[in-house]
């Protein structure tokens, strides 16, 4: 894959796999995005489960993984929300898209039936250690009907996360490399690595990797983990970004 970026990129190698990190937002911009999260229009919020005294989770925008069983709903949300979501967080979308356009030398575009990248917002009511999600690969390009129909034409994938708020004890991303010689569709089992999150620093991968959200460590009550999340597929000489 040809790369053309001029911004420094940290490459972390583990067990034959790679994950990357790039500083994209300064402290003042991080504060600006956090304020935009707090001011996000109510119609963009999708609330998940909440456990009193423990915490809860919400998304800004409707991600595909939460609507696998109701793809019509996902497409409806994308059409209704994507323009507003893009305008409200224009700084984030444009900074991330520009980075990848410079890195790969191809334009970034969006599709009407695919939601533009959005945010995870996790709240933690009390001090403690909060486990992340389960181990998985995203492979969202195999779940959206418009992309499934063009699967043979997809030449590359990328996934990315930008943390904008972290609990005071930290959080990150756990990954495992694959086992050499493993059959197709079998992930993980190889060398593990944990990439600590830093606010304003994007973590991204250029292949489907076995991963999970690392534990969040909260030293004081009322902490949050706020991350911008997205995926991209390279198709017809351009990148389509979505989540």
PDB file of C-alpha atoms in Angstrom:
ATOM      1  CA  UNK A   1       0.000   0.000   0.000  1.00  0.00           C
ATOM      2  CA  UNK A   2       1.530   3.324  -1.051  1.00  0.00           C
ATOM      3  CA  UNK A   3       1.799   5.921   1.715  1.00  0.00           C
ATOM      4  CA  UNK A   4       2.327   9.659   1.250  1.00  0.00           C
ATOM      5  CA  UNK A   5       1.722  11.162   4.695  1.00  0.00           C
ATOM      6  CA  UNK A   6       3.990  13.859   6.065  1.00  0.00           C
ATOM      7  CA  UNK A   7       2.767  13.668   9.675  1.00  0.00           C
ATOM      8  CA  UNK A   8       4.925  11.405  11.901  1.00  0.00           C
ATOM      9  CA  UNK A   9       3.398   7.952  12.348  1.00  0.00           C
ATOM     10  CA  UNK A  10       4.458   5.504  15.049  1.00  0.00           C
ATOM     11  CA  UNK A  11       4.466   1.881  13.895  1.00  0.00           C
ATOM     12  CA  UNK A  12       4.092  -0.848  16.519  1.00  0.00           C
ATOM     13  CA  UNK A  13       4.992  -4.359  15.345  1.00  0.00           C
ATOM     14  CA  UNK A  14       3.904  -7.499  17.158  1.00  0.00           C
ATOM     15  CA  UNK A  15       3.954 -11.112  15.961  1.00  0.00           C
ATOM     16  CA  UNK A  16       4.025 -10.148  12.285  1.00  0.00           C
ATOM     17  CA  UNK A  17       1.144  -7.665  12.665  1.00  0.00           C
ATOM     18  CA  UNK A  18       1.203  -3.859  12.833  1.00  0.00           C
ATOM     19  CA  UNK A  19      -0.762  -1.085  14.479  1.00  0.00           C
ATOM     20  CA  UNK A  20      -0.096   2.618  14.006  1.00  0.00           C
ATOM     21  CA  UNK A  21      -0.463   5.835  16.021  1.00  0.00           C
ATOM     22  CA  UNK A  22      -0.464   9.451  14.818  1.00  0.00           C
ATOM     23  CA  UNK A  23      -0.845  12.672  16.813  1.00  0.00           C
ATOM     24  CA  UNK A  24      -3.673  14.591  15.125  1.00  0.00           C
ATOM     25  CA  UNK A  25      -5.169  16.998  17.684  1.00  0.00           C
ATOM     26  CA  UNK A  26      -3.516  19.369  20.130  1.00  0.00           C
ATOM     27  CA  UNK A  27      -4.792  19.961  23.689  1.00  0.00           C
ATOM     28  CA  UNK A  28      -6.945  22.971  22.751  1.00  0.00           C
ATOM     29  CA  UNK A  29      -8.539  21.003  19.892  1.00  0.00           C
ATOM     30  CA  UNK A  30      -9.190  18.048  22.203  1.00  0.00           C
ATOM     31  CA  UNK A  31     -11.042  20.402  24.564  1.00  0.00           C
ATOM     32  CA  UNK A  32     -12.985  21.805  21.596  1.00  0.00           C
ATOM     33  CA  UNK A  33     -14.116  18.330  20.544  1.00  0.00           C
ATOM     34  CA  UNK A  34     -15.052  17.374  24.101  1.00  0.00           C
ATOM     35  CA  UNK A  35     -17.230  20.479  24.270  1.00  0.00           C
ATOM     36  CA  UNK A  36     -18.807  19.510  20.949  1.00  0.00           C
ATOM     37  CA  UNK A  37     -19.603  16.057  22.362  1.00  0.00           C
ATOM     38  CA  UNK A  38     -21.380  17.634  25.314  1.00  0.00           C
ATOM     39  CA  UNK A  39     -23.280  19.922  22.929  1.00  0.00           C
ATOM     40  CA  UNK A  40     -24.175  17.242  20.371  1.00  0.00           C
ATOM     41  CA  UNK A  41     -27.848  17.469  19.287  1.00  0.00           C
ATOM     42  CA  UNK A  42     -30.155  15.085  21.114  1.00  0.00           C
ATOM     43  CA  UNK A  43     -31.233  13.374  17.896  1.00  0.00           C
ATOM     44  CA  UNK A  44     -27.675  12.098  17.362  1.00  0.00           C
ATOM     45  CA  UNK A  45     -27.475  10.272  20.687  1.00  0.00           C
ATOM     46  CA  UNK A  46     -28.236   6.535  20.827  1.00  0.00           C
ATOM     47  CA  UNK A  47     -28.231   5.324  24.426  1.00  0.00           C
ATOM     48  CA  UNK A  48     -27.406   1.767  25.394  1.00  0.00           C
ATOM     49  CA  UNK A  49     -27.661  -0.064  28.660  1.00  0.00           C
ATOM     50  CA  UNK A  50     -27.026   1.736  31.920  1.00  0.00           C
ATOM     51  CA  UNK A  51     -26.358   0.120  35.321  1.00  0.00           C
ATOM     52  CA  UNK A  52     -27.030   2.477  38.247  1.00  0.00           C
ATOM     53  CA  UNK A  53     -23.903   3.055  40.308  1.00  0.00           C
ATOM     54  CA  UNK A  54     -21.705   1.475  37.648  1.00  0.00           C
ATOM     55  CA  UNK A  55     -22.111   3.438  34.435  1.00  0.00           C
ATOM     56  CA  UNK A  56     -23.451   3.347  30.929  1.00  0.00           C
ATOM     57  CA  UNK A  57     -22.668   3.544  27.260  1.00  0.00           C
ATOM     58  CA  UNK A  58     -24.006   5.620  24.382  1.00  0.00           C
ATOM     59  CA  UNK A  59     -23.057   6.395  20.810  1.00  0.00           C
ATOM     60  CA  UNK A  60     -23.260   9.625  18.854  1.00  0.00           C
ATOM     61  CA  UNK A  61     -24.511   8.290  15.547  1.00  0.00           C
ATOM     62  CA  UNK A  62     -25.767   4.756  14.941  1.00  0.00           C
ATOM     63  CA  UNK A  63     -22.934   2.271  14.240  1.00  0.00           C
ATOM     64  CA  UNK A  64     -23.456  -0.729  12.001  1.00  0.00           C
ATOM     65  CA  UNK A  65     -22.447  -3.254  14.644  1.00  0.00           C
ATOM     66  CA  UNK A  66     -25.441  -2.228  16.801  1.00  0.00           C
ATOM     67  CA  UNK A  67     -27.868  -2.677  13.902  1.00  0.00           C
ATOM     68  CA  UNK A  68     -26.714  -5.927  12.283  1.00  0.00           C
ATOM     69  CA  UNK A  69     -30.168  -7.421  12.710  1.00  0.00           C
ATOM     70  CA  UNK A  70     -32.010  -4.362  11.397  1.00  0.00           C
ATOM     71  CA  UNK A  71     -30.079  -3.010   8.454  1.00  0.00           C
ATOM     72  CA  UNK A  72     -33.012  -0.916   7.248  1.00  0.00           C
ATOM     73  CA  UNK A  73     -32.907   0.961  10.556  1.00  0.00           C
ATOM     74  CA  UNK A  74     -29.162   1.511  10.173  1.00  0.00           C
ATOM     75  CA  UNK A  75     -29.586   2.952   6.668  1.00  0.00           C
ATOM     76  CA  UNK A  76     -32.452   5.180   7.833  1.00  0.00           C
ATOM     77  CA  UNK A  77     -30.326   6.551  10.683  1.00  0.00           C
ATOM     78  CA  UNK A  78     -27.426   7.154   8.308  1.00  0.00           C
ATOM     79  CA  UNK A  79     -29.589   9.146   5.901  1.00  0.00           C
ATOM     80  CA  UNK A  80     -31.221  11.131   8.703  1.00  0.00           C
ATOM     81  CA  UNK A  81     -28.144  11.826  10.832  1.00  0.00           C
ATOM     82  CA  UNK A  82     -24.937  11.775   8.790  1.00  0.00           C
ATOM     83  CA  UNK A  83     -25.029  15.346   7.483  1.00  0.00           C
ATOM     84  CA  UNK A  84     -25.776  16.762  10.930  1.00  0.00           C
ATOM     85  CA  UNK A  85     -23.129  14.529  12.520  1.00  0.00           C
ATOM     86  CA  UNK A  86     -20.558  15.636   9.948  1.00  0.00           C
ATOM     87  CA  UNK A  87     -21.332  19.340  10.357  1.00  0.00           C
ATOM     88  CA  UNK A  88     -21.290  19.211  14.161  1.00  0.00           C
ATOM     89  CA  UNK A  89     -17.898  17.458  14.246  1.00  0.00           C
ATOM     90  CA  UNK A  90     -16.425  18.912  11.050  1.00  0.00           C
ATOM     91  CA  UNK A  91     -12.996  19.454  12.644  1.00  0.00           C
ATOM     92  CA  UNK A  92     -12.670  15.763  13.489  1.00  0.00           C
ATOM     93  CA  UNK A  93     -13.967  14.383  10.207  1.00  0.00           C
ATOM     94  CA  UNK A  94     -11.845  16.693   8.076  1.00  0.00           C
ATOM     95  CA  UNK A  95      -8.646  16.219  10.087  1.00  0.00           C
ATOM     96  CA  UNK A  96      -8.899  12.418   9.982  1.00  0.00           C
ATOM     97  CA  UNK A  97      -9.911  12.329   6.309  1.00  0.00           C
ATOM     98  CA  UNK A  98      -7.069  14.679   5.338  1.00  0.00           C
ATOM     99  CA  UNK A  99      -4.554  12.492   7.165  1.00  0.00           C
ATOM    100  CA  UNK A 100      -5.614   9.409   5.248  1.00  0.00           C
ATOM    101  CA  UNK A 101      -5.885  11.243   1.930  1.00  0.00           C
ATOM    102  CA  UNK A 102      -2.274  12.332   2.366  1.00  0.00           C
ATOM    103  CA  UNK A 103      -1.191   8.897   3.571  1.00  0.00           C
ATOM    104  CA  UNK A 104      -2.695   6.963   0.668  1.00  0.00           C
ATOM    105  CA  UNK A 105      -2.990   9.582  -2.070  1.00  0.00           C
ATOM    106  CA  UNK A 106      -6.700   8.856  -2.612  1.00  0.00           C
ATOM    107  CA  UNK A 107      -9.856  10.838  -1.766  1.00  0.00           C
ATOM    108  CA  UNK A 108     -12.083  10.024   1.215  1.00  0.00           C
ATOM    109  CA  UNK A 109     -15.829   9.969   0.534  1.00  0.00           C
ATOM    110  CA  UNK A 110     -19.018   8.929   2.350  1.00  0.00           C
ATOM    111  CA  UNK A 111     -22.108   6.993   1.224  1.00  0.00           C
ATOM    112  CA  UNK A 112     -25.760   7.852   1.876  1.00  0.00           C
ATOM    113  CA  UNK A 113     -26.622   4.408   3.248  1.00  0.00           C
ATOM    114  CA  UNK A 114     -23.537   4.166   5.505  1.00  0.00           C
ATOM    115  CA  UNK A 115     -23.248   6.209   8.700  1.00  0.00           C
ATOM    116  CA  UNK A 116     -20.327   8.612   8.864  1.00  0.00           C
ATOM    117  CA  UNK A 117     -17.888   7.811  11.711  1.00  0.00           C
ATOM    118  CA  UNK A 118     -19.213   8.664  15.154  1.00  0.00           C
ATOM    119  CA  UNK A 119     -18.419   8.461  18.847  1.00  0.00           C
ATOM    120  CA  UNK A 120     -18.490   5.958  21.685  1.00  0.00           C
ATOM    121  CA  UNK A 121     -19.221   7.555  25.060  1.00  0.00           C
ATOM    122  CA  UNK A 122     -18.689   5.347  28.124  1.00  0.00           C
ATOM    123  CA  UNK A 123     -19.460   6.741  31.573  1.00  0.00           C
ATOM    124  CA  UNK A 124     -18.096   5.270  34.820  1.00  0.00           C
ATOM    125  CA  UNK A 125     -19.882   6.237  38.013  1.00  0.00           C
ATOM    126  CA  UNK A 126     -17.437   4.899  40.594  1.00  0.00           C
ATOM    127  CA  UNK A 127     -13.690   4.297  40.968  1.00  0.00           C
ATOM    128  CA  UNK A 128     -12.491   0.885  39.811  1.00  0.00           C
ATOM    129  CA  UNK A 129     -11.368  -1.157  36.836  1.00  0.00           C
ATOM    130  CA  UNK A 130     -13.905  -1.632  34.050  1.00  0.00           C
ATOM    131  CA  UNK A 131     -13.386  -4.435  31.573  1.00  0.00           C
ATOM    132  CA  UNK A 132     -13.469  -3.611  27.870  1.00  0.00           C
ATOM    133  CA  UNK A 133     -15.470  -5.454  25.233  1.00  0.00           C
ATOM    134  CA  UNK A 134     -15.011  -8.999  24.019  1.00  0.00           C
ATOM    135  CA  UNK A 135     -12.359 -10.103  21.532  1.00  0.00           C
ATOM    136  CA  UNK A 136     -13.438  -9.720  17.904  1.00  0.00           C
ATOM    137  CA  UNK A 137     -12.619  -8.539  14.432  1.00  0.00           C
ATOM    138  CA  UNK A 138     -14.758  -5.762  12.963  1.00  0.00           C
ATOM    139  CA  UNK A 139     -15.042  -6.882   9.315  1.00  0.00           C
ATOM    140  CA  UNK A 140     -17.894  -4.425   8.782  1.00  0.00           C
ATOM    141  CA  UNK A 141     -17.262  -4.536   5.056  1.00  0.00           C
ATOM    142  CA  UNK A 142     -18.749  -8.047   5.163  1.00  0.00           C
ATOM    143  CA  UNK A 143     -21.951  -6.845   6.858  1.00  0.00           C
ATOM    144  CA  UNK A 144     -23.188  -3.819   4.900  1.00  0.00           C
ATOM    145  CA  UNK A 145     -25.221  -4.925   1.849  1.00  0.00           C
ATOM    146  CA  UNK A 146     -23.788  -2.253  -0.460  1.00  0.00           C
ATOM    147  CA  UNK A 147     -20.262  -3.383   0.369  1.00  0.00           C
ATOM    148  CA  UNK A 148     -20.997  -7.108   0.310  1.00  0.00           C
ATOM    149  CA  UNK A 149     -22.126  -6.674  -3.296  1.00  0.00           C
ATOM    150  CA  UNK A 150     -18.716  -5.197  -4.146  1.00  0.00           C
ATOM    151  CA  UNK A 151     -16.572  -7.400  -1.893  1.00  0.00           C
ATOM    152  CA  UNK A 152     -14.350  -8.605  -4.734  1.00  0.00           C
ATOM    153  CA  UNK A 153     -13.489  -4.997  -5.625  1.00  0.00           C
ATOM    154  CA  UNK A 154     -12.381  -3.874  -2.136  1.00  0.00           C
ATOM    155  CA  UNK A 155      -8.587  -3.592  -2.227  1.00  0.00           C
ATOM    156  CA  UNK A 156      -7.786  -2.448   1.329  1.00  0.00           C
ATOM    157  CA  UNK A 157      -9.367  -1.695   4.701  1.00  0.00           C
ATOM    158  CA  UNK A 158      -8.553   0.608   7.596  1.00  0.00           C
ATOM    159  CA  UNK A 159      -9.991   1.040  11.094  1.00  0.00           C
ATOM    160  CA  UNK A 160      -9.310   4.018  13.341  1.00  0.00           C
ATOM    161  CA  UNK A 161      -9.976   5.362  16.832  1.00  0.00           C
ATOM    162  CA  UNK A 162      -9.234   8.800  18.250  1.00  0.00           C
ATOM    163  CA  UNK A 163      -9.632   9.185  22.033  1.00  0.00           C
ATOM    164  CA  UNK A 164     -10.792  12.619  23.178  1.00  0.00           C
ATOM    165  CA  UNK A 165     -11.495  11.863  26.836  1.00  0.00           C
ATOM    166  CA  UNK A 166     -10.054   9.097  29.007  1.00  0.00           C
ATOM    167  CA  UNK A 167     -10.595   7.946  32.584  1.00  0.00           C
ATOM    168  CA  UNK A 168      -7.949   9.285  34.934  1.00  0.00           C
ATOM    169  CA  UNK A 169      -6.298   5.859  35.290  1.00  0.00           C
ATOM    170  CA  UNK A 170      -6.063   5.292  31.524  1.00  0.00           C
ATOM    171  CA  UNK A 171      -7.434   2.949  28.881  1.00  0.00           C
ATOM    172  CA  UNK A 172      -6.273   1.547  25.555  1.00  0.00           C
ATOM    173  CA  UNK A 173      -6.582  -1.131  22.906  1.00  0.00           C
ATOM    174  CA  UNK A 174      -5.663  -4.817  23.285  1.00  0.00           C
ATOM    175  CA  UNK A 175      -4.621  -6.714  20.142  1.00  0.00           C
ATOM    176  CA  UNK A 176      -3.345 -10.188  19.299  1.00  0.00           C
ATOM    177  CA  UNK A 177      -1.433 -11.186  16.197  1.00  0.00           C
ATOM    178  CA  UNK A 178      -2.573 -14.232  14.270  1.00  0.00           C
ATOM    179  CA  UNK A 179      -0.858 -17.605  14.469  1.00  0.00           C
ATOM    180  CA  UNK A 180       1.378 -18.204  11.432  1.00  0.00           C
ATOM    181  CA  UNK A 181      -0.254 -20.667   9.068  1.00  0.00           C
ATOM    182  CA  UNK A 182      -3.713 -20.347  10.616  1.00  0.00           C
ATOM    183  CA  UNK A 183      -6.539 -21.003   8.133  1.00  0.00           C
ATOM    184  CA  UNK A 184      -8.529 -18.069   6.737  1.00  0.00           C
ATOM    185  CA  UNK A 185     -11.003 -16.625   9.203  1.00  0.00           C
ATOM    186  CA  UNK A 186      -9.004 -17.671  12.273  1.00  0.00           C
ATOM    187  CA  UNK A 187      -7.680 -14.659  14.194  1.00  0.00           C
ATOM    188  CA  UNK A 188      -5.600 -14.100  17.299  1.00  0.00           C
ATOM    189  CA  UNK A 189      -3.648 -16.582  19.376  1.00  0.00           C
ATOM    190  CA  UNK A 190      -0.301 -14.944  18.623  1.00  0.00           C
ATOM    191  CA  UNK A 191       1.745 -12.244  20.300  1.00  0.00           C
ATOM    192  CA  UNK A 192      -0.393  -9.756  22.291  1.00  0.00           C
ATOM    193  CA  UNK A 193       0.110  -6.025  22.662  1.00  0.00           C
ATOM    194  CA  UNK A 194      -1.719  -3.258  24.498  1.00  0.00           C
ATOM    195  CA  UNK A 195      -1.604   0.207  22.958  1.00  0.00           C
ATOM    196  CA  UNK A 196      -2.309   2.867  25.597  1.00  0.00           C
ATOM    197  CA  UNK A 197      -4.664   5.582  24.398  1.00  0.00           C
ATOM    198  CA  UNK A 198      -3.571   9.237  24.429  1.00  0.00           C
ATOM    199  CA  UNK A 199      -6.080  12.000  23.868  1.00  0.00           C
ATOM    200  CA  UNK A 200      -5.762  13.449  20.387  1.00  0.00           C
ATOM    201  CA  UNK A 201      -3.672  10.530  19.100  1.00  0.00           C
ATOM    202  CA  UNK A 202      -5.304   8.317  16.477  1.00  0.00           C
ATOM    203  CA  UNK A 203      -4.694   4.557  16.642  1.00  0.00           C
ATOM    204  CA  UNK A 204      -5.322   2.715  13.380  1.00  0.00           C
ATOM    205  CA  UNK A 205      -4.822  -0.611  11.637  1.00  0.00           C
ATOM    206  CA  UNK A 206      -4.577  -1.486   7.962  1.00  0.00           C
ATOM    207  CA  UNK A 207      -5.906  -5.034   8.290  1.00  0.00           C
ATOM    208  CA  UNK A 208      -8.535  -6.906  10.257  1.00  0.00           C
ATOM    209  CA  UNK A 209      -6.924  -7.730  13.613  1.00  0.00           C
ATOM    210  CA  UNK A 210      -8.150  -9.594  16.681  1.00  0.00           C
ATOM    211  CA  UNK A 211      -8.754  -6.901  19.284  1.00  0.00           C
ATOM    212  CA  UNK A 212     -10.829  -5.560  22.165  1.00  0.00           C
ATOM    213  CA  UNK A 213     -11.158  -2.404  24.202  1.00  0.00           C
ATOM    214  CA  UNK A 214      -8.638  -2.579  27.037  1.00  0.00           C
ATOM    215  CA  UNK A 215      -9.778  -2.139  30.618  1.00  0.00           C
ATOM    216  CA  UNK A 216     -10.542   1.383  31.801  1.00  0.00           C
ATOM    217  CA  UNK A 217      -9.045   2.392  35.144  1.00  0.00           C
ATOM    218  CA  UNK A 218     -10.927   5.012  37.124  1.00  0.00           C
ATOM    219  CA  UNK A 219      -9.360   6.586  40.186  1.00  0.00           C
ATOM    220  CA  UNK A 220     -12.184   9.023  40.908  1.00  0.00           C
ATOM    221  CA  UNK A 221     -15.966   8.980  40.315  1.00  0.00           C
ATOM    222  CA  UNK A 222     -17.626  10.331  37.185  1.00  0.00           C
ATOM    223  CA  UNK A 223     -15.017   9.451  34.582  1.00  0.00           C
ATOM    224  CA  UNK A 224     -15.659   8.992  30.837  1.00  0.00           C
ATOM    225  CA  UNK A 225     -14.027   7.389  27.812  1.00  0.00           C
ATOM    226  CA  UNK A 226     -14.959   9.260  24.633  1.00  0.00           C
ATOM    227  CA  UNK A 227     -13.584   7.989  21.324  1.00  0.00           C
ATOM    228  CA  UNK A 228     -14.191   8.792  17.669  1.00  0.00           C
ATOM    229  CA  UNK A 229     -14.546   5.525  15.718  1.00  0.00           C
ATOM    230  CA  UNK A 230     -14.474   4.691  12.026  1.00  0.00           C
ATOM    231  CA  UNK A 231     -13.748   2.206   9.287  1.00  0.00           C
ATOM    232  CA  UNK A 232     -12.776   2.569   5.677  1.00  0.00           C
ATOM    233  CA  UNK A 233     -12.711   0.457   2.532  1.00  0.00           C
ATOM    234  CA  UNK A 234     -10.744   1.238  -0.593  1.00  0.00           C
ATOM    235  CA  UNK A 235     -13.074   0.859  -3.571  1.00  0.00           C
ATOM    236  CA  UNK A 236     -12.920   2.284  -7.104  1.00  0.00           C
ATOM    237  CA  UNK A 237      -9.827   4.340  -6.342  1.00  0.00           C
ATOM    238  CA  UNK A 238     -11.227   6.091  -3.289  1.00  0.00           C
ATOM    239  CA  UNK A 239     -11.800   5.475   0.404  1.00  0.00           C
ATOM    240  CA  UNK A 240     -15.355   5.142   1.737  1.00  0.00           C
ATOM    241  CA  UNK A 241     -15.442   5.961   5.453  1.00  0.00           C
ATOM    242  CA  UNK A 242     -18.259   4.764   7.713  1.00  0.00           C
ATOM    243  CA  UNK A 243     -18.984   3.014  11.001  1.00  0.00           C
TER     244      UNK A 243
END
